[in-house]
Amino acid sequence: MRASFAKPYSSPEQIVQILKQRGMLMDDERKVENYLMNIGYHRLSAYIYPFYKSPKSDLQLKEGTTFEQVLVLYRFDKKLRILLFNEIEKIEVVIRSVLANIGCQEFGDKYWITKADYFANAEKFNQTLAVIEKELTSSKEDYIEDFRHNYVENYPPAWMITEVLSFGNLNYIYSNIASNKLMKGIANYFGLKPQVFTSWLTVLANLRNMCCHHARIWNRDFMLNPAEPRKTSNAWIDTSQIDKKRIFYRLCIIRYFLSSVSPKNNFNEKIVDLLARFPSIDITAMGFCRNWADEELWY
């Protein structure tokens, strides 16, 4: 049975005193109050949680815990989100183009994305078409308005449509393609099988949304469990000792995609640099294996 939410509101000043009672050390209480007002205790509480003694329910902080340590975790997570958002964007751009190009080449039809004949499930296609129509109607992109005003076709060609759809919509379209040959051709461009490709797109779309909405990711136990490739065309990792629901596995997926389309990418250097700037971060909580940098994927 559901109950009323009885927990009262606490002001930043009150929260400072609560945190002190729990054992948190602060150099400047007024400064901490400002952080609590500007960031919010609810958001910061996720970064305080790792510092509680076991059992966590006792809400007693480990000896020597400082508010600055909490801010370090918060800042690291923020920089990690920004980094990953930018790298996922690169992958998203490639997938948009590859989906449109290989589809047009396979079918010889530049309007294939808006034709039901090319898709396996009619209901899924109709849902996708409704999304496409909504995005086209609301789009203010010059190339969409130019097409709308100058051409008689109901829909623009595939390479325009893929540009106005979300990452999740692209995956929805891909997973509903009726042609096994096309599905294999697109996935094979990245050295993957269709099942793994679809799974990894779902994982990256989910991670992208978390980064976009400022969700904590550094030590999160993600709900989605990525499919494990049996064989890849490019370097992968030994996953026998890796938790697939932690962020490190997702970093490996990003590195794999980037290496597939840009072998000289420097994502590995960016990760190493970020970790070096935050030496206090417990990377085991992120799912990193002991010798991760020695894996061929991360050379």
PDB file of C-alpha atoms in Angstrom:
ATOM      1  CA  MET A   1       0.000   0.000   0.000  1.00  0.00           C
ATOM      2  CA  ARG A   2       1.296   3.443  -0.897  1.00  0.00           C
ATOM      3  CA  ALA A   3       1.818   6.050   1.828  1.00  0.00           C
ATOM      4  CA  SER A   4       2.148   9.803   1.922  1.00  0.00           C
ATOM      5  CA  PHE A   5       5.600  11.295   1.496  1.00  0.00           C
ATOM      6  CA  ALA A   6       6.232  12.512   5.035  1.00  0.00           C
ATOM      7  CA  LYS A   7       9.823  13.728   4.730  1.00  0.00           C
ATOM      8  CA  PRO A   8       9.868  17.507   5.350  1.00  0.00           C
ATOM      9  CA  TYR A   9      11.728  20.087   3.311  1.00  0.00           C
ATOM     10  CA  SER A  10      15.133  21.056   4.702  1.00  0.00           C
ATOM     11  CA  SER A  11      16.860  24.300   3.776  1.00  0.00           C
ATOM     12  CA  PRO A  12      20.540  24.381   2.749  1.00  0.00           C
ATOM     13  CA  GLU A  13      21.364  25.729   6.212  1.00  0.00           C
ATOM     14  CA  GLN A  14      19.552  22.822   7.864  1.00  0.00           C
ATOM     15  CA  ILE A  15      21.191  20.268   5.553  1.00  0.00           C
ATOM     16  CA  VAL A  16      24.633  21.592   6.450  1.00  0.00           C
ATOM     17  CA  GLN A  17      23.916  20.863  10.113  1.00  0.00           C
ATOM     18  CA  ILE A  18      22.538  17.410   9.261  1.00  0.00           C
ATOM     19  CA  LEU A  19      25.673  16.563   7.281  1.00  0.00           C
ATOM     20  CA  LYS A  20      27.879  17.749  10.132  1.00  0.00           C
ATOM     21  CA  GLN A  21      25.970  15.497  12.533  1.00  0.00           C
ATOM     22  CA  ARG A  22      26.659  12.603  10.173  1.00  0.00           C
ATOM     23  CA  GLY A  23      30.378  13.335  10.341  1.00  0.00           C
ATOM     24  CA  MET A  24      31.097  15.529   7.330  1.00  0.00           C
ATOM     25  CA  LEU A  25      33.971  18.014   7.615  1.00  0.00           C
ATOM     26  CA  MET A  26      33.578  21.507   6.112  1.00  0.00           C
ATOM     27  CA  ASP A  27      35.997  24.427   5.906  1.00  0.00           C
ATOM     28  CA  ASP A  28      33.351  27.012   5.062  1.00  0.00           C
ATOM     29  CA  GLU A  29      29.733  26.295   5.981  1.00  0.00           C
ATOM     30  CA  ARG A  30      28.395  29.309   4.082  1.00  0.00           C
ATOM     31  CA  LYS A  31      30.134  28.102   0.928  1.00  0.00           C
ATOM     32  CA  VAL A  32      28.607  24.648   1.356  1.00  0.00           C
ATOM     33  CA  GLU A  33      25.179  26.255   1.763  1.00  0.00           C
ATOM     34  CA  ASN A  34      25.697  28.025  -1.569  1.00  0.00           C
ATOM     35  CA  TYR A  35      26.601  24.759  -3.280  1.00  0.00           C
ATOM     36  CA  LEU A  36      23.506  23.112  -1.843  1.00  0.00           C
ATOM     37  CA  MET A  37      21.344  25.969  -3.094  1.00  0.00           C
ATOM     38  CA  ASN A  38      22.889  26.016  -6.577  1.00  0.00           C
ATOM     39  CA  ILE A  39      23.232  22.271  -7.165  1.00  0.00           C
ATOM     40  CA  GLY A  40      20.635  20.829  -4.812  1.00  0.00           C
ATOM     41  CA  TYR A  41      21.070  18.300  -2.025  1.00  0.00           C
ATOM     42  CA  HIS A  42      19.067  15.660  -3.893  1.00  0.00           C
ATOM     43  CA  ARG A  43      21.587  15.695  -6.754  1.00  0.00           C
ATOM     44  CA  LEU A  44      24.619  15.842  -4.479  1.00  0.00           C
ATOM     45  CA  SER A  45      23.330  13.043  -2.239  1.00  0.00           C
ATOM     46  CA  ALA A  46      24.265  10.517  -4.944  1.00  0.00           C
ATOM     47  CA  TYR A  47      27.892  11.608  -4.571  1.00  0.00           C
ATOM     48  CA  ILE A  48      27.731  11.575  -0.757  1.00  0.00           C
ATOM     49  CA  TYR A  49      26.397   8.014  -0.665  1.00  0.00           C
ATOM     50  CA  PRO A  50      29.756   6.263  -1.409  1.00  0.00           C
ATOM     51  CA  PHE A  51      31.231   7.875   1.706  1.00  0.00           C
ATOM     52  CA  TYR A  52      28.745   6.335   4.151  1.00  0.00           C
ATOM     53  CA  LYS A  53      29.876   3.493   6.377  1.00  0.00           C
ATOM     54  CA  SER A  54      28.226   0.107   6.173  1.00  0.00           C
ATOM     55  CA  PRO A  55      25.409  -0.363   6.759  1.00  0.00           C
ATOM     56  CA  LYS A  56      24.540   2.676   4.625  1.00  0.00           C
ATOM     57  CA  SER A  57      21.146   2.932   6.301  1.00  0.00           C
ATOM     58  CA  ASP A  58      22.842   4.240   9.467  1.00  0.00           C
ATOM     59  CA  LEU A  59      23.786   7.411   7.556  1.00  0.00           C
ATOM     60  CA  GLN A  60      27.154   7.755   9.291  1.00  0.00           C
ATOM     61  CA  LEU A  61      29.993   9.034   7.158  1.00  0.00           C
ATOM     62  CA  LYS A  62      33.449   7.497   7.126  1.00  0.00           C
ATOM     63  CA  GLU A  63      35.997   9.310   9.300  1.00  0.00           C
ATOM     64  CA  GLY A  64      37.640  12.244   7.564  1.00  0.00           C
ATOM     65  CA  THR A  65      34.971  12.661   4.871  1.00  0.00           C
ATOM     66  CA  THR A  66      34.959  16.231   3.563  1.00  0.00           C
ATOM     67  CA  PHE A  67      32.503  18.149   1.445  1.00  0.00           C
ATOM     68  CA  GLU A  68      35.331  18.812  -0.999  1.00  0.00           C
ATOM     69  CA  GLN A  69      35.618  15.054  -1.632  1.00  0.00           C
ATOM     70  CA  VAL A  70      31.957  15.027  -2.590  1.00  0.00           C
ATOM     71  CA  LEU A  71      32.515  17.922  -4.992  1.00  0.00           C
ATOM     72  CA  VAL A  72      35.428  16.075  -6.601  1.00  0.00           C
ATOM     73  CA  LEU A  73      33.119  13.152  -7.422  1.00  0.00           C
ATOM     74  CA  TYR A  74      30.464  15.536  -8.705  1.00  0.00           C
ATOM     75  CA  ARG A  75      32.929  17.414 -10.924  1.00  0.00           C
ATOM     76  CA  PHE A  76      34.457  14.214 -12.260  1.00  0.00           C
ATOM     77  CA  ASP A  77      31.054  12.814 -13.168  1.00  0.00           C
ATOM     78  CA  LYS A  78      30.132  16.073 -14.904  1.00  0.00           C
ATOM     79  CA  LYS A  79      33.302  16.068 -17.008  1.00  0.00           C
ATOM     80  CA  LEU A  80      32.826  12.396 -17.828  1.00  0.00           C
ATOM     81  CA  ARG A  81      29.275  13.078 -19.043  1.00  0.00           C
ATOM     82  CA  ILE A  82      30.430  15.945 -21.249  1.00  0.00           C
ATOM     83  CA  LEU A  83      33.212  13.822 -22.723  1.00  0.00           C
ATOM     84  CA  LEU A  84      30.926  10.880 -23.450  1.00  0.00           C
ATOM     85  CA  PHE A  85      28.161  13.034 -24.897  1.00  0.00           C
ATOM     86  CA  ASN A  86      30.618  14.504 -27.400  1.00  0.00           C
ATOM     87  CA  GLU A  87      32.025  11.093 -28.367  1.00  0.00           C
ATOM     88  CA  ILE A  88      28.588   9.487 -28.735  1.00  0.00           C
ATOM     89  CA  GLU A  89      27.593  12.381 -30.991  1.00  0.00           C
ATOM     90  CA  LYS A  90      30.388  11.373 -33.392  1.00  0.00           C
ATOM     91  CA  ILE A  91      29.043   7.810 -33.493  1.00  0.00           C
ATOM     92  CA  GLU A  92      25.493   9.059 -33.962  1.00  0.00           C
ATOM     93  CA  VAL A  93      26.499  11.166 -36.973  1.00  0.00           C
ATOM     94  CA  VAL A  94      28.168   8.158 -38.612  1.00  0.00           C
ATOM     95  CA  ILE A  95      25.165   5.895 -37.998  1.00  0.00           C
ATOM     96  CA  ARG A  96      22.783   8.464 -39.521  1.00  0.00           C
ATOM     97  CA  SER A  97      24.846   8.595 -42.680  1.00  0.00           C
ATOM     98  CA  VAL A  98      25.551   4.856 -42.927  1.00  0.00           C
ATOM     99  CA  LEU A  99      21.874   3.962 -42.447  1.00  0.00           C
ATOM    100  CA  ALA A 100      20.781   6.343 -45.204  1.00  0.00           C
ATOM    101  CA  ASN A 101      23.598   5.540 -47.638  1.00  0.00           C
ATOM    102  CA  ILE A 102      23.609   1.742 -47.426  1.00  0.00           C
ATOM    103  CA  GLY A 103      19.794   1.655 -47.465  1.00  0.00           C
ATOM    104  CA  CYS A 104      19.638   3.755 -50.624  1.00  0.00           C
ATOM    105  CA  GLN A 105      22.322   1.628 -52.264  1.00  0.00           C
ATOM    106  CA  GLU A 106      20.636  -1.656 -51.340  1.00  0.00           C
ATOM    107  CA  PHE A 107      17.118  -0.718 -52.436  1.00  0.00           C
ATOM    108  CA  GLY A 108      17.902   1.762 -55.183  1.00  0.00           C
ATOM    109  CA  ASP A 109      15.231   3.935 -53.594  1.00  0.00           C
ATOM    110  CA  LYS A 110      16.017   7.246 -51.910  1.00  0.00           C
ATOM    111  CA  TYR A 111      12.603   7.249 -50.169  1.00  0.00           C
ATOM    112  CA  TRP A 112      12.905   3.779 -48.642  1.00  0.00           C
ATOM    113  CA  ILE A 113      12.630   4.942 -45.016  1.00  0.00           C
ATOM    114  CA  THR A 114       9.034   6.106 -45.580  1.00  0.00           C
ATOM    115  CA  LYS A 115       7.820   2.999 -47.477  1.00  0.00           C
ATOM    116  CA  ALA A 116       6.173   0.160 -45.563  1.00  0.00           C
ATOM    117  CA  ASP A 117       7.303  -2.496 -48.056  1.00  0.00           C
ATOM    118  CA  TYR A 118      10.857  -2.352 -46.710  1.00  0.00           C
ATOM    119  CA  PHE A 119       9.930  -3.069 -43.104  1.00  0.00           C
ATOM    120  CA  ALA A 120       9.022  -6.236 -41.227  1.00  0.00           C
ATOM    121  CA  ASN A 121       6.434  -4.981 -38.731  1.00  0.00           C
ATOM    122  CA  ALA A 122       3.657  -2.730 -40.048  1.00  0.00           C
ATOM    123  CA  GLU A 123       2.714  -1.384 -36.619  1.00  0.00           C
ATOM    124  CA  LYS A 124       6.300  -0.411 -35.824  1.00  0.00           C
ATOM    125  CA  PHE A 125       6.591   1.185 -39.256  1.00  0.00           C
ATOM    126  CA  ASN A 126       3.428   3.244 -38.715  1.00  0.00           C
ATOM    127  CA  GLN A 127       4.746   4.419 -35.347  1.00  0.00           C
ATOM    128  CA  THR A 128       8.013   5.423 -36.955  1.00  0.00           C
ATOM    129  CA  LEU A 129       6.254   7.198 -39.803  1.00  0.00           C
ATOM    130  CA  ALA A 130       4.182   9.184 -37.296  1.00  0.00           C
ATOM    131  CA  VAL A 131       7.410  10.272 -35.582  1.00  0.00           C
ATOM    132  CA  ILE A 132       8.941  11.215 -38.938  1.00  0.00           C
ATOM    133  CA  GLU A 133       5.890  13.322 -39.837  1.00  0.00           C
ATOM    134  CA  LYS A 134       5.969  15.042 -36.459  1.00  0.00           C
ATOM    135  CA  GLU A 135       9.679  15.835 -36.727  1.00  0.00           C
ATOM    136  CA  LEU A 136       9.349  17.096 -40.286  1.00  0.00           C
ATOM    137  CA  THR A 137       6.426  19.328 -39.339  1.00  0.00           C
ATOM    138  CA  SER A 138       8.263  20.900 -36.409  1.00  0.00           C
ATOM    139  CA  SER A 139      11.684  21.090 -38.078  1.00  0.00           C
ATOM    140  CA  LYS A 140      13.033  24.557 -38.872  1.00  0.00           C
ATOM    141  CA  GLU A 141      16.058  23.244 -40.741  1.00  0.00           C
ATOM    142  CA  ASP A 142      16.620  25.140 -43.991  1.00  0.00           C
ATOM    143  CA  TYR A 143      16.937  21.986 -46.076  1.00  0.00           C
ATOM    144  CA  ILE A 144      13.606  20.640 -44.768  1.00  0.00           C
ATOM    145  CA  GLU A 145      11.761  23.903 -45.429  1.00  0.00           C
ATOM    146  CA  ASP A 146      13.362  24.129 -48.863  1.00  0.00           C
ATOM    147  CA  PHE A 147      12.148  20.624 -49.719  1.00  0.00           C
ATOM    148  CA  ARG A 148       8.688  21.337 -48.354  1.00  0.00           C
ATOM    149  CA  HIS A 149       8.314  24.494 -50.469  1.00  0.00           C
ATOM    150  CA  ASN A 150       9.900  23.309 -53.712  1.00  0.00           C
ATOM    151  CA  TYR A 151       9.098  19.627 -54.223  1.00  0.00           C
ATOM    152  CA  VAL A 152       5.895  17.620 -54.657  1.00  0.00           C
ATOM    153  CA  GLU A 153       6.925  14.452 -52.772  1.00  0.00           C
ATOM    154  CA  ASN A 154       5.306  13.886 -49.395  1.00  0.00           C
ATOM    155  CA  TYR A 155       8.607  13.053 -47.711  1.00  0.00           C
ATOM    156  CA  PRO A 156      12.234  14.061 -48.219  1.00  0.00           C
ATOM    157  CA  PRO A 157      14.842  11.425 -49.142  1.00  0.00           C
ATOM    158  CA  ALA A 158      16.389   9.155 -46.519  1.00  0.00           C
ATOM    159  CA  TRP A 159      19.548  11.239 -45.994  1.00  0.00           C
ATOM    160  CA  MET A 160      17.441  14.227 -44.920  1.00  0.00           C
ATOM    161  CA  ILE A 161      15.073  12.246 -42.715  1.00  0.00           C
ATOM    162  CA  THR A 162      17.846  10.551 -40.732  1.00  0.00           C
ATOM    163  CA  GLU A 163      19.147  13.986 -39.763  1.00  0.00           C
ATOM    164  CA  VAL A 164      15.960  15.015 -37.948  1.00  0.00           C
ATOM    165  CA  LEU A 165      15.392  11.777 -36.013  1.00  0.00           C
ATOM    166  CA  SER A 166      16.671  10.895 -32.555  1.00  0.00           C
ATOM    167  CA  PHE A 167      19.300   8.239 -31.918  1.00  0.00           C
ATOM    168  CA  GLY A 168      16.570   5.994 -30.524  1.00  0.00           C
ATOM    169  CA  ASN A 169      14.414   6.454 -33.640  1.00  0.00           C
ATOM    170  CA  LEU A 170      17.317   5.425 -35.867  1.00  0.00           C
ATOM    171  CA  ASN A 171      17.674   2.193 -33.920  1.00  0.00           C
ATOM    172  CA  TYR A 172      13.919   1.625 -34.119  1.00  0.00           C
ATOM    173  CA  ILE A 173      14.090   1.951 -37.912  1.00  0.00           C
ATOM    174  CA  TYR A 174      17.111  -0.324 -38.178  1.00  0.00           C
ATOM    175  CA  SER A 175      15.625  -3.080 -36.015  1.00  0.00           C
ATOM    176  CA  ASN A 176      12.482  -3.175 -38.201  1.00  0.00           C
ATOM    177  CA  ILE A 177      14.209  -3.521 -41.583  1.00  0.00           C
ATOM    178  CA  ALA A 178      12.837  -6.555 -43.420  1.00  0.00           C
ATOM    179  CA  SER A 179      15.950  -7.214 -45.487  1.00  0.00           C
ATOM    180  CA  ASN A 180      18.454  -9.376 -43.612  1.00  0.00           C
ATOM    181  CA  LYS A 181      21.021  -8.436 -46.227  1.00  0.00           C
ATOM    182  CA  LEU A 182      20.637  -4.735 -45.449  1.00  0.00           C
ATOM    183  CA  MET A 183      20.704  -5.288 -41.680  1.00  0.00           C
ATOM    184  CA  LYS A 184      23.886  -7.334 -42.026  1.00  0.00           C
ATOM    185  CA  GLY A 185      25.424  -4.787 -44.376  1.00  0.00           C
ATOM    186  CA  ILE A 186      24.890  -1.891 -41.955  1.00  0.00           C
ATOM    187  CA  ALA A 187      26.076  -3.829 -38.902  1.00  0.00           C
ATOM    188  CA  ASN A 188      29.040  -5.225 -40.832  1.00  0.00           C
ATOM    189  CA  TYR A 189      30.176  -1.688 -41.621  1.00  0.00           C
ATOM    190  CA  PHE A 190      31.082  -1.553 -37.923  1.00  0.00           C
ATOM    191  CA  GLY A 191      32.348  -5.147 -37.802  1.00  0.00           C
ATOM    192  CA  LEU A 192      29.329  -6.393 -35.825  1.00  0.00           C
ATOM    193  CA  LYS A 193      26.395  -8.759 -36.150  1.00  0.00           C
ATOM    194  CA  PRO A 194      22.880  -7.210 -36.297  1.00  0.00           C
ATOM    195  CA  GLN A 195      21.837  -8.442 -32.825  1.00  0.00           C
ATOM    196  CA  VAL A 196      24.895  -6.912 -31.164  1.00  0.00           C
ATOM    197  CA  PHE A 197      24.651  -3.745 -33.266  1.00  0.00           C
ATOM    198  CA  THR A 198      21.027  -3.204 -32.197  1.00  0.00           C
ATOM    199  CA  SER A 199      21.859  -3.876 -28.547  1.00  0.00           C
ATOM    200  CA  TRP A 200      24.796  -1.486 -28.561  1.00  0.00           C
ATOM    201  CA  LEU A 201      22.789   1.263 -30.249  1.00  0.00           C
ATOM    202  CA  THR A 202      20.170   0.906 -27.508  1.00  0.00           C
ATOM    203  CA  VAL A 203      22.858   1.103 -24.830  1.00  0.00           C
ATOM    204  CA  LEU A 204      24.450   4.207 -26.365  1.00  0.00           C
ATOM    205  CA  ALA A 205      21.107   5.946 -26.877  1.00  0.00           C
ATOM    206  CA  ASN A 206      20.291   5.322 -23.213  1.00  0.00           C
ATOM    207  CA  LEU A 207      23.702   6.607 -22.108  1.00  0.00           C
ATOM    208  CA  ARG A 208      23.412   9.655 -24.346  1.00  0.00           C
ATOM    209  CA  ASN A 209      20.063  10.541 -22.762  1.00  0.00           C
ATOM    210  CA  MET A 210      21.547  10.181 -19.277  1.00  0.00           C
ATOM    211  CA  CYS A 211      24.410  12.495 -20.209  1.00  0.00           C
ATOM    212  CA  CYS A 212      21.986  14.973 -21.744  1.00  0.00           C
ATOM    213  CA  HIS A 213      19.847  15.021 -18.596  1.00  0.00           C
ATOM    214  CA  HIS A 214      22.800  15.277 -16.186  1.00  0.00           C
ATOM    215  CA  ALA A 215      22.240  11.880 -14.572  1.00  0.00           C
ATOM    216  CA  ARG A 216      24.992  10.275 -12.467  1.00  0.00           C
ATOM    217  CA  ILE A 217      26.952   7.746 -14.509  1.00  0.00           C
ATOM    218  CA  TRP A 218      30.387   7.217 -12.938  1.00  0.00           C
ATOM    219  CA  ASN A 219      29.418   4.365 -10.600  1.00  0.00           C
ATOM    220  CA  ARG A 220      25.901   3.607 -11.806  1.00  0.00           C
ATOM    221  CA  ASP A 221      24.640   0.050 -12.124  1.00  0.00           C
ATOM    222  CA  PHE A 222      22.966   0.381 -15.531  1.00  0.00           C
ATOM    223  CA  MET A 223      19.762  -1.544 -16.145  1.00  0.00           C
ATOM    224  CA  LEU A 224      20.484  -2.488 -19.767  1.00  0.00           C
ATOM    225  CA  ASN A 225      22.669  -5.536 -20.260  1.00  0.00           C
ATOM    226  CA  PRO A 226      24.544  -5.238 -23.598  1.00  0.00           C
ATOM    227  CA  ALA A 227      24.743  -8.190 -25.960  1.00  0.00           C
ATOM    228  CA  GLU A 228      28.181  -9.795 -26.033  1.00  0.00           C
ATOM    229  CA  PRO A 229      29.780 -10.235 -29.465  1.00  0.00           C
ATOM    230  CA  ARG A 230      31.170 -13.686 -30.223  1.00  0.00           C
ATOM    231  CA  LYS A 231      33.364 -12.280 -32.951  1.00  0.00           C
ATOM    232  CA  THR A 232      34.259  -8.771 -34.091  1.00  0.00           C
ATOM    233  CA  SER A 233      36.171  -7.488 -37.106  1.00  0.00           C
ATOM    234  CA  ASN A 234      38.100  -5.062 -34.919  1.00  0.00           C
ATOM    235  CA  ALA A 235      39.856  -5.288 -31.560  1.00  0.00           C
ATOM    236  CA  TRP A 236      37.597  -6.033 -28.590  1.00  0.00           C
ATOM    237  CA  ILE A 237      38.231  -6.889 -24.929  1.00  0.00           C
ATOM    238  CA  ASP A 238      38.317  -9.908 -22.664  1.00  0.00           C
ATOM    239  CA  THR A 239      34.996  -9.467 -20.870  1.00  0.00           C
ATOM    240  CA  SER A 240      35.226 -12.541 -18.639  1.00  0.00           C
ATOM    241  CA  GLN A 241      36.021 -10.417 -15.575  1.00  0.00           C
ATOM    242  CA  ILE A 242      34.069  -7.278 -16.489  1.00  0.00           C
ATOM    243  CA  ASP A 243      30.689  -6.160 -15.158  1.00  0.00           C
ATOM    244  CA  LYS A 244      28.662  -5.367 -18.279  1.00  0.00           C
ATOM    245  CA  LYS A 245      26.322  -3.086 -16.323  1.00  0.00           C
ATOM    246  CA  ARG A 246      29.070  -0.657 -15.304  1.00  0.00           C
ATOM    247  CA  ILE A 247      30.278   2.386 -17.225  1.00  0.00           C
ATOM    248  CA  PHE A 248      33.608   0.846 -18.293  1.00  0.00           C
ATOM    249  CA  TYR A 249      31.860  -1.636 -20.583  1.00  0.00           C
ATOM    250  CA  ARG A 250      30.091   1.297 -22.216  1.00  0.00           C
ATOM    251  CA  LEU A 251      33.380   3.132 -22.614  1.00  0.00           C
ATOM    252  CA  CYS A 252      34.626   0.047 -24.462  1.00  0.00           C
ATOM    253  CA  ILE A 253      31.592   0.122 -26.769  1.00  0.00           C
ATOM    254  CA  ILE A 254      32.252   3.782 -27.551  1.00  0.00           C
ATOM    255  CA  ARG A 255      35.942   3.059 -28.171  1.00  0.00           C
ATOM    256  CA  TYR A 256      35.006   0.158 -30.454  1.00  0.00           C
ATOM    257  CA  PHE A 257      32.644   2.232 -32.593  1.00  0.00           C
ATOM    258  CA  LEU A 258      35.124   5.099 -32.834  1.00  0.00           C
ATOM    259  CA  SER A 259      37.951   2.755 -33.779  1.00  0.00           C
ATOM    260  CA  SER A 260      35.763   1.184 -36.477  1.00  0.00           C
ATOM    261  CA  VAL A 261      35.275   4.483 -38.296  1.00  0.00           C
ATOM    262  CA  SER A 262      38.283   6.483 -37.108  1.00  0.00           C
ATOM    263  CA  PRO A 263      41.214   4.182 -36.217  1.00  0.00           C
ATOM    264  CA  LYS A 264      43.364   7.124 -35.094  1.00  0.00           C
ATOM    265  CA  ASN A 265      40.790   8.536 -32.659  1.00  0.00           C
ATOM    266  CA  ASN A 266      42.161   9.738 -29.318  1.00  0.00           C
ATOM    267  CA  PHE A 267      39.341   8.653 -27.027  1.00  0.00           C
ATOM    268  CA  ASN A 268      41.818   6.515 -25.081  1.00  0.00           C
ATOM    269  CA  GLU A 269      44.000   9.560 -24.420  1.00  0.00           C
ATOM    270  CA  LYS A 270      40.992  11.583 -23.274  1.00  0.00           C
ATOM    271  CA  ILE A 271      39.990   8.897 -20.771  1.00  0.00           C
ATOM    272  CA  VAL A 272      43.548   8.551 -19.455  1.00  0.00           C
ATOM    273  CA  ASP A 273      43.821  12.330 -19.106  1.00  0.00           C
ATOM    274  CA  LEU A 274      40.507  12.626 -17.271  1.00  0.00           C
ATOM    275  CA  LEU A 275      41.447   9.884 -14.800  1.00  0.00           C
ATOM    276  CA  ALA A 276      44.856  11.509 -14.251  1.00  0.00           C
ATOM    277  CA  ARG A 277      43.172  14.799 -13.337  1.00  0.00           C
ATOM    278  CA  PHE A 278      41.044  12.999 -10.745  1.00  0.00           C
ATOM    279  CA  PRO A 279      43.438  10.512  -9.094  1.00  0.00           C
ATOM    280  CA  SER A 280      41.167   9.962  -6.100  1.00  0.00           C
ATOM    281  CA  ILE A 281      38.420   8.400  -8.224  1.00  0.00           C
ATOM    282  CA  ASP A 282      37.896   4.705  -7.557  1.00  0.00           C
ATOM    283  CA  ILE A 283      37.870   3.282 -11.086  1.00  0.00           C
ATOM    284  CA  THR A 284      36.956  -0.174  -9.798  1.00  0.00           C
ATOM    285  CA  ALA A 285      33.555   1.323  -8.930  1.00  0.00           C
ATOM    286  CA  MET A 286      33.303   2.173 -12.631  1.00  0.00           C
ATOM    287  CA  GLY A 287      33.965  -1.425 -13.627  1.00  0.00           C
ATOM    288  CA  PHE A 288      37.514  -0.942 -14.912  1.00  0.00           C
ATOM    289  CA  CYS A 289      39.553  -4.130 -14.989  1.00  0.00           C
ATOM    290  CA  ARG A 290      43.067  -4.059 -13.516  1.00  0.00           C
ATOM    291  CA  ASN A 291      45.039  -3.958 -16.773  1.00  0.00           C
ATOM    292  CA  TRP A 292      42.449  -2.256 -18.931  1.00  0.00           C
ATOM    293  CA  ALA A 293      44.973   0.006 -20.701  1.00  0.00           C
ATOM    294  CA  ASP A 294      46.884  -3.061 -21.884  1.00  0.00           C
ATOM    295  CA  GLU A 295      43.889  -4.367 -23.851  1.00  0.00           C
ATOM    296  CA  GLU A 296      44.395  -4.020 -27.615  1.00  0.00           C
ATOM    297  CA  LEU A 297      41.171  -2.012 -27.831  1.00  0.00           C
ATOM    298  CA  TRP A 298      42.744   0.724 -25.693  1.00  0.00           C
ATOM    299  CA  TYR A 299      46.176   0.955 -27.356  1.00  0.00           C
TER     300      TYR A 299
END
